[in-house]
Amino acid sequence: QVQLVESGGGLVQAGASLRLSCAASGRTFSSYAMGWFRQAPGKEREFVSTIRGSGGSTYYADSVKGRFTISRDNAKNTVYLQMNSLKPEDTAVYYCAARSRPYMLYDESGYDYWGQGTQVTVSS
């Protein structure tokens, strides 16, 4: 069982930056691929980014490519999402997810554990 706790959300103006963190329990963190997803009001949850268990490979949704960076610190059991040049359309609840395999995946059905989410609101 893996427990995930997100933090770092907040209210910012367009163009600002935020860094989300997701702390995971357990002793085999590097064996899990990690992902970030988001859900805007009235919309379905969508993929944002994923990172391989080793941290050596990453993948992004087109909507955030070049602005967001996913990273992980396996010694701290933590995955991060650095969000730069934020836009109002980035407003959503952001969820961290863990997959019980080290390989990246953009399909949320392949993730086994989810955090409670953290709200990001970007004002124009």
JSON list of N, CA and C in Angstrom, two decimals, residues 11-45:
[
{"chain": "A", "resi": 11, "resn": "LEU", "atom": "N", "xyz": [-3.19, 29.98, -4.88]},
{"chain": "A", "resi": 11, "resn": "LEU", "atom": "CA", "xyz": [-3.75, 30.98, -5.79]},
{"chain": "A", "resi": 11, "resn": "LEU", "atom": "C", "xyz": [-2.63, 31.89, -6.27]},
{"chain": "A", "resi": 12, "resn": "VAL", "atom": "N", "xyz": [-2.45, 31.97, -7.58]},
{"chain": "A", "resi": 12, "resn": "VAL", "atom": "CA", "xyz": [-1.41, 32.81, -8.15]},
{"chain": "A", "resi": 12, "resn": "VAL", "atom": "C", "xyz": [-1.96, 33.55, -9.35]},
{"chain": "A", "resi": 13, "resn": "GLN", "atom": "N", "xyz": [-1.22, 34.54, -9.79]},
{"chain": "A", "resi": 13, "resn": "GLN", "atom": "CA", "xyz": [-1.60, 35.28, -10.99]},
{"chain": "A", "resi": 13, "resn": "GLN", "atom": "C", "xyz": [-0.99, 34.62, -12.22]},
{"chain": "A", "resi": 14, "resn": "ALA", "atom": "N", "xyz": [-1.58, 34.89, -13.34]},
{"chain": "A", "resi": 14, "resn": "ALA", "atom": "CA", "xyz": [-1.06, 34.37, -14.60]},
{"chain": "A", "resi": 14, "resn": "ALA", "atom": "C", "xyz": [0.40, 34.79, -14.78]},
{"chain": "A", "resi": 15, "resn": "GLY", "atom": "N", "xyz": [1.20, 33.84, -15.24]},
{"chain": "A", "resi": 15, "resn": "GLY", "atom": "CA", "xyz": [2.62, 34.10, -15.43]},
{"chain": "A", "resi": 15, "resn": "GLY", "atom": "C", "xyz": [3.49, 33.67, -14.26]},
{"chain": "A", "resi": 16, "resn": "ALA", "atom": "N", "xyz": [2.87, 33.40, -13.14]},
{"chain": "A", "resi": 16, "resn": "ALA", "atom": "CA", "xyz": [3.61, 33.00, -11.94]},
{"chain": "A", "resi": 16, "resn": "ALA", "atom": "C", "xyz": [4.01, 31.53, -12.00]},
{"chain": "A", "resi": 17, "resn": "SER", "atom": "N", "xyz": [4.72, 31.11, -10.96]},
{"chain": "A", "resi": 17, "resn": "SER", "atom": "CA", "xyz": [5.18, 29.72, -10.86]},
{"chain": "A", "resi": 17, "resn": "SER", "atom": "C", "xyz": [4.72, 29.12, -9.55]},
{"chain": "A", "resi": 18, "resn": "LEU", "atom": "N", "xyz": [4.57, 27.81, -9.57]},
{"chain": "A", "resi": 18, "resn": "LEU", "atom": "CA", "xyz": [4.29, 27.03, -8.37]},
{"chain": "A", "resi": 18, "resn": "LEU", "atom": "C", "xyz": [5.04, 25.72, -8.48]},
{"chain": "A", "resi": 19, "resn": "ARG", "atom": "N", "xyz": [5.40, 25.15, -7.34]},
{"chain": "A", "resi": 19, "resn": "ARG", "atom": "CA", "xyz": [5.97, 23.80, -7.34]},
{"chain": "A", "resi": 19, "resn": "ARG", "atom": "C", "xyz": [5.12, 22.91, -6.45]},
{"chain": "A", "resi": 20, "resn": "LEU", "atom": "N", "xyz": [4.57, 21.89, -7.04]},
{"chain": "A", "resi": 20, "resn": "LEU", "atom": "CA", "xyz": [3.80, 20.90, -6.30]},
{"chain": "A", "resi": 20, "resn": "LEU", "atom": "C", "xyz": [4.74, 19.78, -5.85]},
{"chain": "A", "resi": 21, "resn": "SER", "atom": "N", "xyz": [4.45, 19.26, -4.67]},
{"chain": "A", "resi": 21, "resn": "SER", "atom": "CA", "xyz": [5.20, 18.12, -4.14]},
{"chain": "A", "resi": 21, "resn": "SER", "atom": "C", "xyz": [4.22, 17.00, -3.83]},
{"chain": "A", "resi": 22, "resn": "CYS", "atom": "N", "xyz": [4.71, 15.80, -3.93]},
{"chain": "A", "resi": 22, "resn": "CYS", "atom": "CA", "xyz": [3.90, 14.62, -3.58]},
{"chain": "A", "resi": 22, "resn": "CYS", "atom": "C", "xyz": [4.80, 13.67, -2.81]},
{"chain": "A", "resi": 23, "resn": "ALA", "atom": "N", "xyz": [4.51, 13.52, -1.53]},
{"chain": "A", "resi": 23, "resn": "ALA", "atom": "CA", "xyz": [5.30, 12.64, -0.68]},
{"chain": "A", "resi": 23, "resn": "ALA", "atom": "C", "xyz": [4.63, 11.27, -0.60]},
{"chain": "A", "resi": 24, "resn": "ALA", "atom": "N", "xyz": [5.42, 10.23, -0.79]},
{"chain": "A", "resi": 24, "resn": "ALA", "atom": "CA", "xyz": [4.90, 8.87, -0.81]},
{"chain": "A", "resi": 24, "resn": "ALA", "atom": "C", "xyz": [5.42, 8.07, 0.37]},
{"chain": "A", "resi": 25, "resn": "SER", "atom": "N", "xyz": [4.57, 7.19, 0.88]},
{"chain": "A", "resi": 25, "resn": "SER", "atom": "CA", "xyz": [5.01, 6.26, 1.93]},
{"chain": "A", "resi": 25, "resn": "SER", "atom": "C", "xyz": [5.61, 5.04, 1.25]},
{"chain": "A", "resi": 26, "resn": "GLY", "atom": "N", "xyz": [6.26, 4.20, 2.02]},
{"chain": "A", "resi": 26, "resn": "GLY", "atom": "CA", "xyz": [6.80, 2.96, 1.47]},
{"chain": "A", "resi": 26, "resn": "GLY", "atom": "C", "xyz": [8.30, 3.03, 1.25]},
{"chain": "A", "resi": 27, "resn": "ARG", "atom": "N", "xyz": [8.87, 1.82, 1.02]},
{"chain": "A", "resi": 27, "resn": "ARG", "atom": "CA", "xyz": [10.33, 1.72, 0.92]},
{"chain": "A", "resi": 27, "resn": "ARG", "atom": "C", "xyz": [10.82, 1.36, -0.47]},
{"chain": "A", "resi": 28, "resn": "THR", "atom": "N", "xyz": [9.90, 1.25, -1.43]},
{"chain": "A", "resi": 28, "resn": "THR", "atom": "CA", "xyz": [10.30, 0.88, -2.78]},
{"chain": "A", "resi": 28, "resn": "THR", "atom": "C", "xyz": [9.85, 1.93, -3.79]},
{"chain": "A", "resi": 29, "resn": "PHE", "atom": "N", "xyz": [10.01, 3.17, -3.44]},
{"chain": "A", "resi": 29, "resn": "PHE", "atom": "CA", "xyz": [9.50, 4.28, -4.24]},
{"chain": "A", "resi": 29, "resn": "PHE", "atom": "C", "xyz": [10.03, 4.23, -5.67]},
{"chain": "A", "resi": 30, "resn": "SER", "atom": "N", "xyz": [11.27, 3.85, -5.85]},
{"chain": "A", "resi": 30, "resn": "SER", "atom": "CA", "xyz": [11.87, 3.86, -7.18]},
{"chain": "A", "resi": 30, "resn": "SER", "atom": "C", "xyz": [11.27, 2.80, -8.11]},
{"chain": "A", "resi": 31, "resn": "SER", "atom": "N", "xyz": [10.51, 1.87, -7.57]},
{"chain": "A", "resi": 31, "resn": "SER", "atom": "CA", "xyz": [9.87, 0.85, -8.40]},
{"chain": "A", "resi": 31, "resn": "SER", "atom": "C", "xyz": [8.53, 1.33, -8.96]},
{"chain": "A", "resi": 32, "resn": "TYR", "atom": "N", "xyz": [8.11, 2.53, -8.60]},
{"chain": "A", "resi": 32, "resn": "TYR", "atom": "CA", "xyz": [6.84, 3.08, -9.04]},
{"chain": "A", "resi": 32, "resn": "TYR", "atom": "C", "xyz": [7.06, 4.20, -10.05]},
{"chain": "A", "resi": 33, "resn": "ALA", "atom": "N", "xyz": [6.42, 4.11, -11.19]},
{"chain": "A", "resi": 33, "resn": "ALA", "atom": "CA", "xyz": [6.31, 5.29, -12.04]},
{"chain": "A", "resi": 33, "resn": "ALA", "atom": "C", "xyz": [5.31, 6.22, -11.39]},
{"chain": "A", "resi": 34, "resn": "MET", "atom": "N", "xyz": [5.52, 7.51, -11.54]},
{"chain": "A", "resi": 34, "resn": "MET", "atom": "CA", "xyz": [4.65, 8.49, -10.92]},
{"chain": "A", "resi": 34, "resn": "MET", "atom": "C", "xyz": [4.03, 9.38, -11.99]},
{"chain": "A", "resi": 35, "resn": "GLY", "atom": "N", "xyz": [2.86, 9.86, -11.70]},
{"chain": "A", "resi": 35, "resn": "GLY", "atom": "CA", "xyz": [2.18, 10.74, -12.65]},
{"chain": "A", "resi": 35, "resn": "GLY", "atom": "C", "xyz": [1.48, 11.89, -11.95]},
{"chain": "A", "resi": 36, "resn": "TRP", "atom": "N", "xyz": [1.28, 12.94, -12.69]},
{"chain": "A", "resi": 36, "resn": "TRP", "atom": "CA", "xyz": [0.45, 14.05, -12.25]},
{"chain": "A", "resi": 36, "resn": "TRP", "atom": "C", "xyz": [-0.73, 14.16, -13.22]},
{"chain": "A", "resi": 37, "resn": "PHE", "atom": "N", "xyz": [-1.90, 14.33, -12.65]},
{"chain": "A", "resi": 37, "resn": "PHE", "atom": "CA", "xyz": [-3.12, 14.53, -13.41]},
{"chain": "A", "resi": 37, "resn": "PHE", "atom": "C", "xyz": [-3.82, 15.75, -12.84]},
{"chain": "A", "resi": 38, "resn": "ARG", "atom": "N", "xyz": [-4.78, 16.28, -13.59]},
{"chain": "A", "resi": 38, "resn": "ARG", "atom": "CA", "xyz": [-5.53, 17.43, -13.08]},
{"chain": "A", "resi": 38, "resn": "ARG", "atom": "C", "xyz": [-6.98, 17.34, -13.53]},
{"chain": "A", "resi": 39, "resn": "GLN", "atom": "N", "xyz": [-7.83, 17.98, -12.73]},
{"chain": "A", "resi": 39, "resn": "GLN", "atom": "CA", "xyz": [-9.25, 18.02, -13.07]},
{"chain": "A", "resi": 39, "resn": "GLN", "atom": "C", "xyz": [-9.76, 19.42, -12.84]},
{"chain": "A", "resi": 40, "resn": "ALA", "atom": "N", "xyz": [-10.19, 20.05, -13.93]},
{"chain": "A", "resi": 40, "resn": "ALA", "atom": "CA", "xyz": [-10.78, 21.38, -13.87]},
{"chain": "A", "resi": 40, "resn": "ALA", "atom": "C", "xyz": [-12.27, 21.26, -13.60]},
{"chain": "A", "resi": 41, "resn": "PRO", "atom": "N", "xyz": [-12.89, 22.31, -13.07]},
{"chain": "A", "resi": 41, "resn": "PRO", "atom": "CA", "xyz": [-14.33, 22.25, -12.78]},
{"chain": "A", "resi": 41, "resn": "PRO", "atom": "C", "xyz": [-15.14, 21.90, -14.03]},
{"chain": "A", "resi": 42, "resn": "GLY", "atom": "N", "xyz": [-16.00, 20.92, -13.89]},
{"chain": "A", "resi": 42, "resn": "GLY", "atom": "CA", "xyz": [-16.86, 20.53, -15.00]},
{"chain": "A", "resi": 42, "resn": "GLY", "atom": "C", "xyz": [-16.20, 19.73, -16.09]},
{"chain": "A", "resi": 43, "resn": "LYS", "atom": "N", "xyz": [-14.94, 19.34, -15.88]},
{"chain": "A", "resi": 43, "resn": "LYS", "atom": "CA", "xyz": [-14.21, 18.58, -16.89]},
{"chain": "A", "resi": 43, "resn": "LYS", "atom": "C", "xyz": [-13.71, 17.26, -16.32]},
{"chain": "A", "resi": 44, "resn": "GLU", "atom": "N", "xyz": [-13.37, 16.36, -17.21]},
{"chain": "A", "resi": 44, "resn": "GLU", "atom": "CA", "xyz": [-12.82, 15.09, -16.78]},
{"chain": "A", "resi": 44, "resn": "GLU", "atom": "C", "xyz": [-11.36, 15.27, -16.37]},
{"chain": "A", "resi": 45, "resn": "ARG", "atom": "N", "xyz": [-10.90, 14.36, -15.55]},
{"chain": "A", "resi": 45, "resn": "ARG", "atom": "CA", "xyz": [-9.50, 14.40, -15.15]},
{"chain": "A", "resi": 45, "resn": "ARG", "atom": "C", "xyz": [-8.62, 14.12, -16.37]}
]
